């Protein structure tokens, strides 16, 4: 891992059968302020981070209208529009932000329509390649929320009557494996699994530190390489507000762990 690898070293994955992206993406939550609220501490650094990840082959960026709120989407457009032809920007709706570190579900059809239209404006897109329902709202029947997204899709893509499910985004990392059965399902149905909090709780796996020392890399790179090796349907989206940290994360694309290392990390050795 002497030369700076690009995201292409992780291989590719198909999203929904009609989008192909490199299998190491970027999560744009951390380019906002503390508590995922307001502007970032350094506007210029956030812009530089977004441009750097694209320079290094990242062509899948995950964001949401609630990151900031609005700030993440606005920064993406400022930094990258007009977008490269192969860049896929995925965004989400369904959460509202009354303050820093506060996330309230809102699955009302009228809110989801407003959220989607706002994302289109902020991202300067005519249509959103991948739109995700951020979180079910216990106060609103799921069918109503998904029906609103179906209507939006019909209007944007003309006469589609069903919303194809092409991706799932759940918490998953070396210590939190509660979504393993969902990953198994994603493998069966060829769905993309987007793990959030992918590099948290590394300290709960001694094998991570051992592998990092063995390969002369960081523990962050080890856990990202472990995710890539865990399932071909996993598309990691590590986030950061630092160009240097982004380069480090993308460096994991070329790191190959041995079967023994993967097993030790998975089993907590």
PDB file of C-alpha atoms in Angstrom:
ATOM      1  CA  UNK A   1       0.000   0.000   0.000  1.00  0.00           C
ATOM      2  CA  UNK A   2       2.805   2.416  -0.892  1.00  0.00           C
ATOM      3  CA  UNK A   3       1.097   4.382  -3.672  1.00  0.00           C
ATOM      4  CA  UNK A   4      -2.260   5.969  -2.883  1.00  0.00           C
ATOM      5  CA  UNK A   5      -4.895   3.414  -3.965  1.00  0.00           C
ATOM      6  CA  UNK A   6      -8.178   4.490  -5.484  1.00  0.00           C
ATOM      7  CA  UNK A   7     -11.681   3.245  -4.736  1.00  0.00           C
ATOM      8  CA  UNK A   8     -11.529   1.189  -7.930  1.00  0.00           C
ATOM      9  CA  UNK A   9      -9.234  -1.266  -6.122  1.00  0.00           C
ATOM     10  CA  UNK A  10     -12.268  -2.454  -4.138  1.00  0.00           C
ATOM     11  CA  UNK A  11     -13.987  -3.677  -7.298  1.00  0.00           C
ATOM     12  CA  UNK A  12     -17.500  -2.714  -8.366  1.00  0.00           C
ATOM     13  CA  UNK A  13     -21.070  -3.430  -7.328  1.00  0.00           C
ATOM     14  CA  UNK A  14     -24.377  -3.065  -9.162  1.00  0.00           C
ATOM     15  CA  UNK A  15     -27.100  -0.989  -7.516  1.00  0.00           C
ATOM     16  CA  UNK A  16     -30.567  -1.904  -8.699  1.00  0.00           C
ATOM     17  CA  UNK A  17     -29.267  -3.529 -11.853  1.00  0.00           C
ATOM     18  CA  UNK A  18     -28.649  -0.287 -13.726  1.00  0.00           C
ATOM     19  CA  UNK A  19     -26.006   1.557 -11.705  1.00  0.00           C
ATOM     20  CA  UNK A  20     -22.448   0.285 -11.300  1.00  0.00           C
ATOM     21  CA  UNK A  21     -20.195   1.952  -8.737  1.00  0.00           C
ATOM     22  CA  UNK A  22     -16.878   1.289  -7.055  1.00  0.00           C
ATOM     23  CA  UNK A  23     -17.377  -0.716  -3.875  1.00  0.00           C
ATOM     24  CA  UNK A  24     -15.962   1.883  -1.525  1.00  0.00           C
ATOM     25  CA  UNK A  25     -18.138   4.941  -1.176  1.00  0.00           C
ATOM     26  CA  UNK A  26     -18.264   8.078   0.949  1.00  0.00           C
ATOM     27  CA  UNK A  27     -20.727   8.982   3.687  1.00  0.00           C
ATOM     28  CA  UNK A  28     -21.327  12.734   3.723  1.00  0.00           C
ATOM     29  CA  UNK A  29     -22.727  13.071   7.253  1.00  0.00           C
ATOM     30  CA  UNK A  30     -19.450  14.229   8.832  1.00  0.00           C
ATOM     31  CA  UNK A  31     -18.929  17.226   6.546  1.00  0.00           C
ATOM     32  CA  UNK A  32     -21.458  19.134   8.675  1.00  0.00           C
ATOM     33  CA  UNK A  33     -21.110  20.753  12.099  1.00  0.00           C
ATOM     34  CA  UNK A  34     -20.932  19.161  15.527  1.00  0.00           C
ATOM     35  CA  UNK A  35     -23.971  17.042  16.289  1.00  0.00           C
ATOM     36  CA  UNK A  36     -24.544  16.793  12.508  1.00  0.00           C
ATOM     37  CA  UNK A  37     -25.948  20.296  12.815  1.00  0.00           C
ATOM     38  CA  UNK A  38     -25.128  23.464  10.908  1.00  0.00           C
ATOM     39  CA  UNK A  39     -22.068  24.338   8.883  1.00  0.00           C
ATOM     40  CA  UNK A  40     -18.763  22.461   9.198  1.00  0.00           C
ATOM     41  CA  UNK A  41     -15.927  23.983  11.249  1.00  0.00           C
ATOM     42  CA  UNK A  42     -14.073  24.597   7.981  1.00  0.00           C
ATOM     43  CA  UNK A  43     -16.089  25.138   4.834  1.00  0.00           C
ATOM     44  CA  UNK A  44     -12.998  24.943   2.637  1.00  0.00           C
ATOM     45  CA  UNK A  45     -11.903  21.652   4.182  1.00  0.00           C
ATOM     46  CA  UNK A  46     -15.335  20.099   3.628  1.00  0.00           C
ATOM     47  CA  UNK A  47     -15.239  21.137  -0.035  1.00  0.00           C
ATOM     48  CA  UNK A  48     -11.687  19.810  -0.382  1.00  0.00           C
ATOM     49  CA  UNK A  49     -12.714  16.481   1.170  1.00  0.00           C
ATOM     50  CA  UNK A  50     -15.548  15.976  -1.301  1.00  0.00           C
ATOM     51  CA  UNK A  51     -13.356  16.812  -4.263  1.00  0.00           C
ATOM     52  CA  UNK A  52     -10.558  14.572  -3.028  1.00  0.00           C
ATOM     53  CA  UNK A  53     -12.715  11.474  -2.627  1.00  0.00           C
ATOM     54  CA  UNK A  54     -13.985  11.870  -6.189  1.00  0.00           C
ATOM     55  CA  UNK A  55     -10.409  12.350  -7.428  1.00  0.00           C
ATOM     56  CA  UNK A  56      -9.587   9.022  -5.758  1.00  0.00           C
ATOM     57  CA  UNK A  57     -12.285   7.123  -7.616  1.00  0.00           C
ATOM     58  CA  UNK A  58     -15.223   7.315  -5.219  1.00  0.00           C
ATOM     59  CA  UNK A  59     -18.346   7.441  -7.373  1.00  0.00           C
ATOM     60  CA  UNK A  60     -20.981   6.681  -4.717  1.00  0.00           C
ATOM     61  CA  UNK A  61     -21.807   9.363  -2.143  1.00  0.00           C
ATOM     62  CA  UNK A  62     -24.421   8.808   0.566  1.00  0.00           C
ATOM     63  CA  UNK A  63     -26.132  11.803   2.138  1.00  0.00           C
ATOM     64  CA  UNK A  64     -29.535  12.893   3.524  1.00  0.00           C
ATOM     65  CA  UNK A  65     -31.671  15.993   3.743  1.00  0.00           C
ATOM     66  CA  UNK A  66     -31.333  15.785   7.540  1.00  0.00           C
ATOM     67  CA  UNK A  67     -27.535  16.084   7.581  1.00  0.00           C
ATOM     68  CA  UNK A  68     -27.150  19.673   8.690  1.00  0.00           C
ATOM     69  CA  UNK A  69     -30.070  19.734   7.890  1.00  0.00           C
ATOM     70  CA  UNK A  70     -29.590  20.556   4.198  1.00  0.00           C
ATOM     71  CA  UNK A  71     -25.911  21.457   4.675  1.00  0.00           C
ATOM     72  CA  UNK A  72     -24.449  18.196   3.378  1.00  0.00           C
ATOM     73  CA  UNK A  73     -26.474  18.260   0.162  1.00  0.00           C
ATOM     74  CA  UNK A  74     -25.640  21.923  -0.454  1.00  0.00           C
ATOM     75  CA  UNK A  75     -21.913  21.303   0.011  1.00  0.00           C
ATOM     76  CA  UNK A  76     -21.986  18.331  -2.365  1.00  0.00           C
ATOM     77  CA  UNK A  77     -23.531  20.469  -5.090  1.00  0.00           C
ATOM     78  CA  UNK A  78     -21.135  23.336  -4.447  1.00  0.00           C
ATOM     79  CA  UNK A  79     -18.083  21.091  -4.574  1.00  0.00           C
ATOM     80  CA  UNK A  80     -18.983  18.709  -7.375  1.00  0.00           C
ATOM     81  CA  UNK A  81     -21.678  20.142  -9.676  1.00  0.00           C
ATOM     82  CA  UNK A  82     -21.698  19.640 -12.628  1.00  0.00           C
ATOM     83  CA  UNK A  83     -21.235  16.046 -11.597  1.00  0.00           C
ATOM     84  CA  UNK A  84     -19.023  13.440 -13.283  1.00  0.00           C
ATOM     85  CA  UNK A  85     -21.084  11.121 -15.470  1.00  0.00           C
ATOM     86  CA  UNK A  86     -20.401   8.093 -13.268  1.00  0.00           C
ATOM     87  CA  UNK A  87     -21.104   9.739  -9.900  1.00  0.00           C
ATOM     88  CA  UNK A  88     -24.121   8.338  -8.030  1.00  0.00           C
ATOM     89  CA  UNK A  89     -25.503  10.496  -5.226  1.00  0.00           C
ATOM     90  CA  UNK A  90     -27.845   8.672  -2.871  1.00  0.00           C
ATOM     91  CA  UNK A  91     -29.902  10.662  -0.423  1.00  0.00           C
ATOM     92  CA  UNK A  92     -32.590   9.982   2.157  1.00  0.00           C
ATOM     93  CA  UNK A  93     -35.735  11.459   3.637  1.00  0.00           C
ATOM     94  CA  UNK A  94     -37.853  10.691   6.672  1.00  0.00           C
ATOM     95  CA  UNK A  95     -36.087  12.357   9.598  1.00  0.00           C
ATOM     96  CA  UNK A  96     -36.447  15.922  10.894  1.00  0.00           C
ATOM     97  CA  UNK A  97     -33.933  17.768  13.024  1.00  0.00           C
ATOM     98  CA  UNK A  98     -35.130  19.908  15.937  1.00  0.00           C
ATOM     99  CA  UNK A  99     -31.531  20.388  17.117  1.00  0.00           C
ATOM    100  CA  UNK A 100     -27.984  18.968  17.313  1.00  0.00           C
ATOM    101  CA  UNK A 101     -27.869  15.186  17.760  1.00  0.00           C
ATOM    102  CA  UNK A 102     -31.674  15.017  17.671  1.00  0.00           C
ATOM    103  CA  UNK A 103     -33.436  12.881  15.066  1.00  0.00           C
ATOM    104  CA  UNK A 104     -37.218  12.594  14.878  1.00  0.00           C
ATOM    105  CA  UNK A 105     -38.949  10.326  12.333  1.00  0.00           C
ATOM    106  CA  UNK A 106     -41.493  11.872   9.978  1.00  0.00           C
ATOM    107  CA  UNK A 107     -42.924   9.427   7.480  1.00  0.00           C
ATOM    108  CA  UNK A 108     -45.973  11.447   6.444  1.00  0.00           C
ATOM    109  CA  UNK A 109     -46.424  11.368   2.660  1.00  0.00           C
ATOM    110  CA  UNK A 110     -46.525  15.154   2.456  1.00  0.00           C
ATOM    111  CA  UNK A 111     -43.245  15.432   4.343  1.00  0.00           C
ATOM    112  CA  UNK A 112     -41.499  12.849   2.167  1.00  0.00           C
ATOM    113  CA  UNK A 113     -42.619  14.659  -0.982  1.00  0.00           C
ATOM    114  CA  UNK A 114     -41.326  17.952   0.392  1.00  0.00           C
ATOM    115  CA  UNK A 115     -38.051  16.314   1.473  1.00  0.00           C
ATOM    116  CA  UNK A 116     -37.446  14.723  -1.925  1.00  0.00           C
ATOM    117  CA  UNK A 117     -38.198  17.889  -3.827  1.00  0.00           C
ATOM    118  CA  UNK A 118     -35.897  19.831  -1.499  1.00  0.00           C
ATOM    119  CA  UNK A 119     -33.092  17.333  -2.101  1.00  0.00           C
ATOM    120  CA  UNK A 120     -33.524  17.667  -5.852  1.00  0.00           C
ATOM    121  CA  UNK A 121     -33.158  21.445  -5.582  1.00  0.00           C
ATOM    122  CA  UNK A 122     -30.172  21.400  -3.246  1.00  0.00           C
ATOM    123  CA  UNK A 123     -28.307  18.710  -5.164  1.00  0.00           C
ATOM    124  CA  UNK A 124     -29.188  20.368  -8.509  1.00  0.00           C
ATOM    125  CA  UNK A 125     -30.447  17.075  -9.893  1.00  0.00           C
ATOM    126  CA  UNK A 126     -33.324  16.336 -12.233  1.00  0.00           C
ATOM    127  CA  UNK A 127     -33.737  12.942 -10.611  1.00  0.00           C
ATOM    128  CA  UNK A 128     -32.134  11.162  -7.666  1.00  0.00           C
ATOM    129  CA  UNK A 129     -30.417   7.896  -8.668  1.00  0.00           C
ATOM    130  CA  UNK A 130     -31.023   6.232  -5.277  1.00  0.00           C
ATOM    131  CA  UNK A 131     -33.567   7.581  -2.806  1.00  0.00           C
ATOM    132  CA  UNK A 132     -33.834   5.917   0.584  1.00  0.00           C
ATOM    133  CA  UNK A 133     -36.439   6.028   3.331  1.00  0.00           C
ATOM    134  CA  UNK A 134     -34.324   7.061   6.299  1.00  0.00           C
ATOM    135  CA  UNK A 135     -36.336   5.400   9.049  1.00  0.00           C
ATOM    136  CA  UNK A 136     -39.909   4.126   9.447  1.00  0.00           C
ATOM    137  CA  UNK A 137     -42.149   6.434  11.463  1.00  0.00           C
ATOM    138  CA  UNK A 138     -44.097   4.501  14.137  1.00  0.00           C
ATOM    139  CA  UNK A 139     -46.892   7.075  13.864  1.00  0.00           C
ATOM    140  CA  UNK A 140     -47.416   6.510  10.135  1.00  0.00           C
ATOM    141  CA  UNK A 141     -48.275   3.191   8.432  1.00  0.00           C
ATOM    142  CA  UNK A 142     -45.275   2.048   6.396  1.00  0.00           C
ATOM    143  CA  UNK A 143     -47.484   1.547   3.338  1.00  0.00           C
ATOM    144  CA  UNK A 144     -48.412   5.231   3.373  1.00  0.00           C
ATOM    145  CA  UNK A 145     -44.780   6.353   3.532  1.00  0.00           C
ATOM    146  CA  UNK A 146     -43.682   3.979   0.799  1.00  0.00           C
ATOM    147  CA  UNK A 147     -46.709   4.925  -1.266  1.00  0.00           C
ATOM    148  CA  UNK A 148     -45.547   8.530  -1.248  1.00  0.00           C
ATOM    149  CA  UNK A 149     -42.130   7.479  -2.512  1.00  0.00           C
ATOM    150  CA  UNK A 150     -43.809   5.355  -5.181  1.00  0.00           C
ATOM    151  CA  UNK A 151     -45.762   8.400  -6.354  1.00  0.00           C
ATOM    152  CA  UNK A 152     -42.605  10.470  -6.511  1.00  0.00           C
ATOM    153  CA  UNK A 153     -40.885   7.779  -8.520  1.00  0.00           C
ATOM    154  CA  UNK A 154     -43.832   7.608 -10.898  1.00  0.00           C
ATOM    155  CA  UNK A 155     -43.602  11.317 -11.511  1.00  0.00           C
ATOM    156  CA  UNK A 156     -39.819  11.320 -11.912  1.00  0.00           C
ATOM    157  CA  UNK A 157     -39.522   8.200 -14.023  1.00  0.00           C
ATOM    158  CA  UNK A 158     -42.914   8.180 -15.685  1.00  0.00           C
ATOM    159  CA  UNK A 159     -45.373   5.457 -14.924  1.00  0.00           C
ATOM    160  CA  UNK A 160     -43.500   3.174 -12.511  1.00  0.00           C
ATOM    161  CA  UNK A 161     -46.068   1.593 -10.192  1.00  0.00           C
ATOM    162  CA  UNK A 162     -43.805  -0.209  -7.732  1.00  0.00           C
ATOM    163  CA  UNK A 163     -40.804   1.006  -5.758  1.00  0.00           C
ATOM    164  CA  UNK A 164     -37.956  -1.479  -6.330  1.00  0.00           C
ATOM    165  CA  UNK A 165     -35.978  -2.054  -3.157  1.00  0.00           C
ATOM    166  CA  UNK A 166     -32.313  -2.053  -4.190  1.00  0.00           C
ATOM    167  CA  UNK A 167     -30.482  -1.170  -0.970  1.00  0.00           C
ATOM    168  CA  UNK A 168     -30.613  -1.507   2.811  1.00  0.00           C
ATOM    169  CA  UNK A 169     -28.755   0.743   5.241  1.00  0.00           C
ATOM    170  CA  UNK A 170     -28.304  -0.580   8.796  1.00  0.00           C
ATOM    171  CA  UNK A 171     -25.747  -0.253  11.566  1.00  0.00           C
ATOM    172  CA  UNK A 172     -23.039  -2.893  11.149  1.00  0.00           C
ATOM    173  CA  UNK A 173     -19.441  -3.136  12.299  1.00  0.00           C
ATOM    174  CA  UNK A 174     -16.986  -5.573  13.899  1.00  0.00           C
ATOM    175  CA  UNK A 175     -18.821  -5.522  17.233  1.00  0.00           C
ATOM    176  CA  UNK A 176     -22.429  -4.968  16.143  1.00  0.00           C
ATOM    177  CA  UNK A 177     -23.484  -7.843  13.925  1.00  0.00           C
ATOM    178  CA  UNK A 178     -27.240  -7.713  14.510  1.00  0.00           C
ATOM    179  CA  UNK A 179     -27.842  -7.122  10.792  1.00  0.00           C
ATOM    180  CA  UNK A 180     -26.011 -10.250   9.658  1.00  0.00           C
ATOM    181  CA  UNK A 181     -29.253 -11.936   8.653  1.00  0.00           C
ATOM    182  CA  UNK A 182     -30.107  -8.869   6.572  1.00  0.00           C
ATOM    183  CA  UNK A 183     -26.753  -9.133   4.807  1.00  0.00           C
ATOM    184  CA  UNK A 184     -27.516 -12.768   4.063  1.00  0.00           C
ATOM    185  CA  UNK A 185     -30.818 -11.680   2.525  1.00  0.00           C
ATOM    186  CA  UNK A 186     -29.056  -8.987   0.507  1.00  0.00           C
ATOM    187  CA  UNK A 187     -26.760 -11.655  -0.909  1.00  0.00           C
ATOM    188  CA  UNK A 188     -29.731 -13.819  -1.880  1.00  0.00           C
ATOM    189  CA  UNK A 189     -31.629 -10.972  -3.545  1.00  0.00           C
ATOM    190  CA  UNK A 190     -28.624  -9.029  -4.902  1.00  0.00           C
ATOM    191  CA  UNK A 191     -29.382  -5.961  -2.791  1.00  0.00           C
ATOM    192  CA  UNK A 192     -26.719  -3.467  -1.752  1.00  0.00           C
ATOM    193  CA  UNK A 193     -26.034  -3.301   2.002  1.00  0.00           C
ATOM    194  CA  UNK A 194     -24.755   0.097   3.206  1.00  0.00           C
ATOM    195  CA  UNK A 195     -23.321  -0.250   6.736  1.00  0.00           C
ATOM    196  CA  UNK A 196     -23.499   2.829   8.900  1.00  0.00           C
ATOM    197  CA  UNK A 197     -21.106   3.308  11.827  1.00  0.00           C
ATOM    198  CA  UNK A 198     -18.760   0.949   9.931  1.00  0.00           C
ATOM    199  CA  UNK A 199     -15.564   1.857  11.800  1.00  0.00           C
ATOM    200  CA  UNK A 200     -16.885   2.200  15.336  1.00  0.00           C
ATOM    201  CA  UNK A 201     -16.049  -0.137  18.225  1.00  0.00           C
ATOM    202  CA  UNK A 202     -12.753  -1.264  16.702  1.00  0.00           C
ATOM    203  CA  UNK A 203     -11.238  -1.500  20.166  1.00  0.00           C
ATOM    204  CA  UNK A 204     -13.484  -4.490  20.880  1.00  0.00           C
ATOM    205  CA  UNK A 205     -11.483  -6.657  18.490  1.00  0.00           C
ATOM    206  CA  UNK A 206      -7.852  -7.345  19.397  1.00  0.00           C
ATOM    207  CA  UNK A 207      -7.447  -9.003  15.995  1.00  0.00           C
ATOM    208  CA  UNK A 208      -7.987  -5.614  14.348  1.00  0.00           C
ATOM    209  CA  UNK A 209      -4.937  -4.170  16.095  1.00  0.00           C
ATOM    210  CA  UNK A 210      -2.890  -7.259  15.310  1.00  0.00           C
ATOM    211  CA  UNK A 211      -3.763  -7.108  11.596  1.00  0.00           C
ATOM    212  CA  UNK A 212      -3.019  -3.370  11.474  1.00  0.00           C
ATOM    213  CA  UNK A 213       0.439  -3.975  12.915  1.00  0.00           C
ATOM    214  CA  UNK A 214       1.075  -6.898  10.586  1.00  0.00           C
ATOM    215  CA  UNK A 215       0.173  -4.921   7.444  1.00  0.00           C
ATOM    216  CA  UNK A 216       1.591  -1.567   8.655  1.00  0.00           C
ATOM    217  CA  UNK A 217      -1.755   0.147   8.178  1.00  0.00           C
ATOM    218  CA  UNK A 218      -4.307   1.802  10.447  1.00  0.00           C
ATOM    219  CA  UNK A 219      -7.070   0.022  12.310  1.00  0.00           C
ATOM    220  CA  UNK A 220      -9.592   2.058  10.302  1.00  0.00           C
ATOM    221  CA  UNK A 221      -8.221   0.544   7.112  1.00  0.00           C
ATOM    222  CA  UNK A 222      -8.370  -2.948   8.581  1.00  0.00           C
ATOM    223  CA  UNK A 223     -12.044  -2.766   9.522  1.00  0.00           C
ATOM    224  CA  UNK A 224     -12.960  -1.338   6.103  1.00  0.00           C
ATOM    225  CA  UNK A 225     -11.034  -4.147   4.392  1.00  0.00           C
ATOM    226  CA  UNK A 226     -12.824  -6.607   6.681  1.00  0.00           C
ATOM    227  CA  UNK A 227     -16.196  -5.204   5.598  1.00  0.00           C
ATOM    228  CA  UNK A 228     -15.253  -5.530   1.933  1.00  0.00           C
ATOM    229  CA  UNK A 229     -14.235  -9.144   2.532  1.00  0.00           C
ATOM    230  CA  UNK A 230     -17.297 -10.027   4.622  1.00  0.00           C
ATOM    231  CA  UNK A 231     -19.804  -9.916   1.763  1.00  0.00           C
ATOM    232  CA  UNK A 232     -19.721  -8.892  -1.911  1.00  0.00           C
ATOM    233  CA  UNK A 233     -22.974  -6.971  -1.321  1.00  0.00           C
ATOM    234  CA  UNK A 234     -21.487  -4.644   1.288  1.00  0.00           C
ATOM    235  CA  UNK A 235     -20.711  -1.117   0.078  1.00  0.00           C
ATOM    236  CA  UNK A 236     -18.880   0.686   2.903  1.00  0.00           C
ATOM    237  CA  UNK A 237     -19.472   4.442   3.117  1.00  0.00           C
ATOM    238  CA  UNK A 238     -16.992   5.764   5.705  1.00  0.00           C
ATOM    239  CA  UNK A 239     -17.349   9.459   6.328  1.00  0.00           C
ATOM    240  CA  UNK A 240     -14.968  12.221   7.369  1.00  0.00           C
ATOM    241  CA  UNK A 241     -14.463  15.938   7.049  1.00  0.00           C
ATOM    242  CA  UNK A 242     -10.733  15.603   6.394  1.00  0.00           C
ATOM    243  CA  UNK A 243      -9.093  15.008   2.988  1.00  0.00           C
ATOM    244  CA  UNK A 244      -6.193  13.186   4.655  1.00  0.00           C
ATOM    245  CA  UNK A 245      -8.531  10.876   6.554  1.00  0.00           C
ATOM    246  CA  UNK A 246     -10.498  10.264   3.366  1.00  0.00           C
ATOM    247  CA  UNK A 247      -7.292   9.209   1.610  1.00  0.00           C
ATOM    248  CA  UNK A 248      -6.575   6.834   4.490  1.00  0.00           C
ATOM    249  CA  UNK A 249     -10.038   5.281   4.285  1.00  0.00           C
ATOM    250  CA  UNK A 250      -9.815   4.826   0.525  1.00  0.00           C
ATOM    251  CA  UNK A 251      -6.448   3.152   1.014  1.00  0.00           C
ATOM    252  CA  UNK A 252      -8.341   0.192   2.482  1.00  0.00           C
ATOM    253  CA  UNK A 253      -9.542  -0.668  -1.019  1.00  0.00           C
ATOM    254  CA  UNK A 254      -6.237  -2.354  -1.808  1.00  0.00           C
ATOM    255  CA  UNK A 255      -5.700  -4.070   1.538  1.00  0.00           C
ATOM    256  CA  UNK A 256      -6.124  -7.844   1.390  1.00  0.00           C
ATOM    257  CA  UNK A 257      -6.627  -9.642   4.691  1.00  0.00           C
ATOM    258  CA  UNK A 258      -5.880 -13.339   4.991  1.00  0.00           C
ATOM    259  CA  UNK A 259      -8.735 -15.785   5.660  1.00  0.00           C
ATOM    260  CA  UNK A 260      -7.288 -16.300   9.142  1.00  0.00           C
ATOM    261  CA  UNK A 261      -7.321 -12.559   9.854  1.00  0.00           C
ATOM    262  CA  UNK A 262     -10.885 -12.204   8.597  1.00  0.00           C
ATOM    263  CA  UNK A 263     -12.010 -15.105  10.786  1.00  0.00           C
ATOM    264  CA  UNK A 264     -10.184 -13.752  13.848  1.00  0.00           C
ATOM    265  CA  UNK A 265     -11.764 -10.306  13.453  1.00  0.00           C
ATOM    266  CA  UNK A 266     -15.203 -11.822  12.916  1.00  0.00           C
ATOM    267  CA  UNK A 267     -14.906 -14.098  15.924  1.00  0.00           C
ATOM    268  CA  UNK A 268     -13.408 -11.487  18.221  1.00  0.00           C
ATOM    269  CA  UNK A 269      -9.972 -13.091  18.480  1.00  0.00           C
TER     270      UNK A 269
END
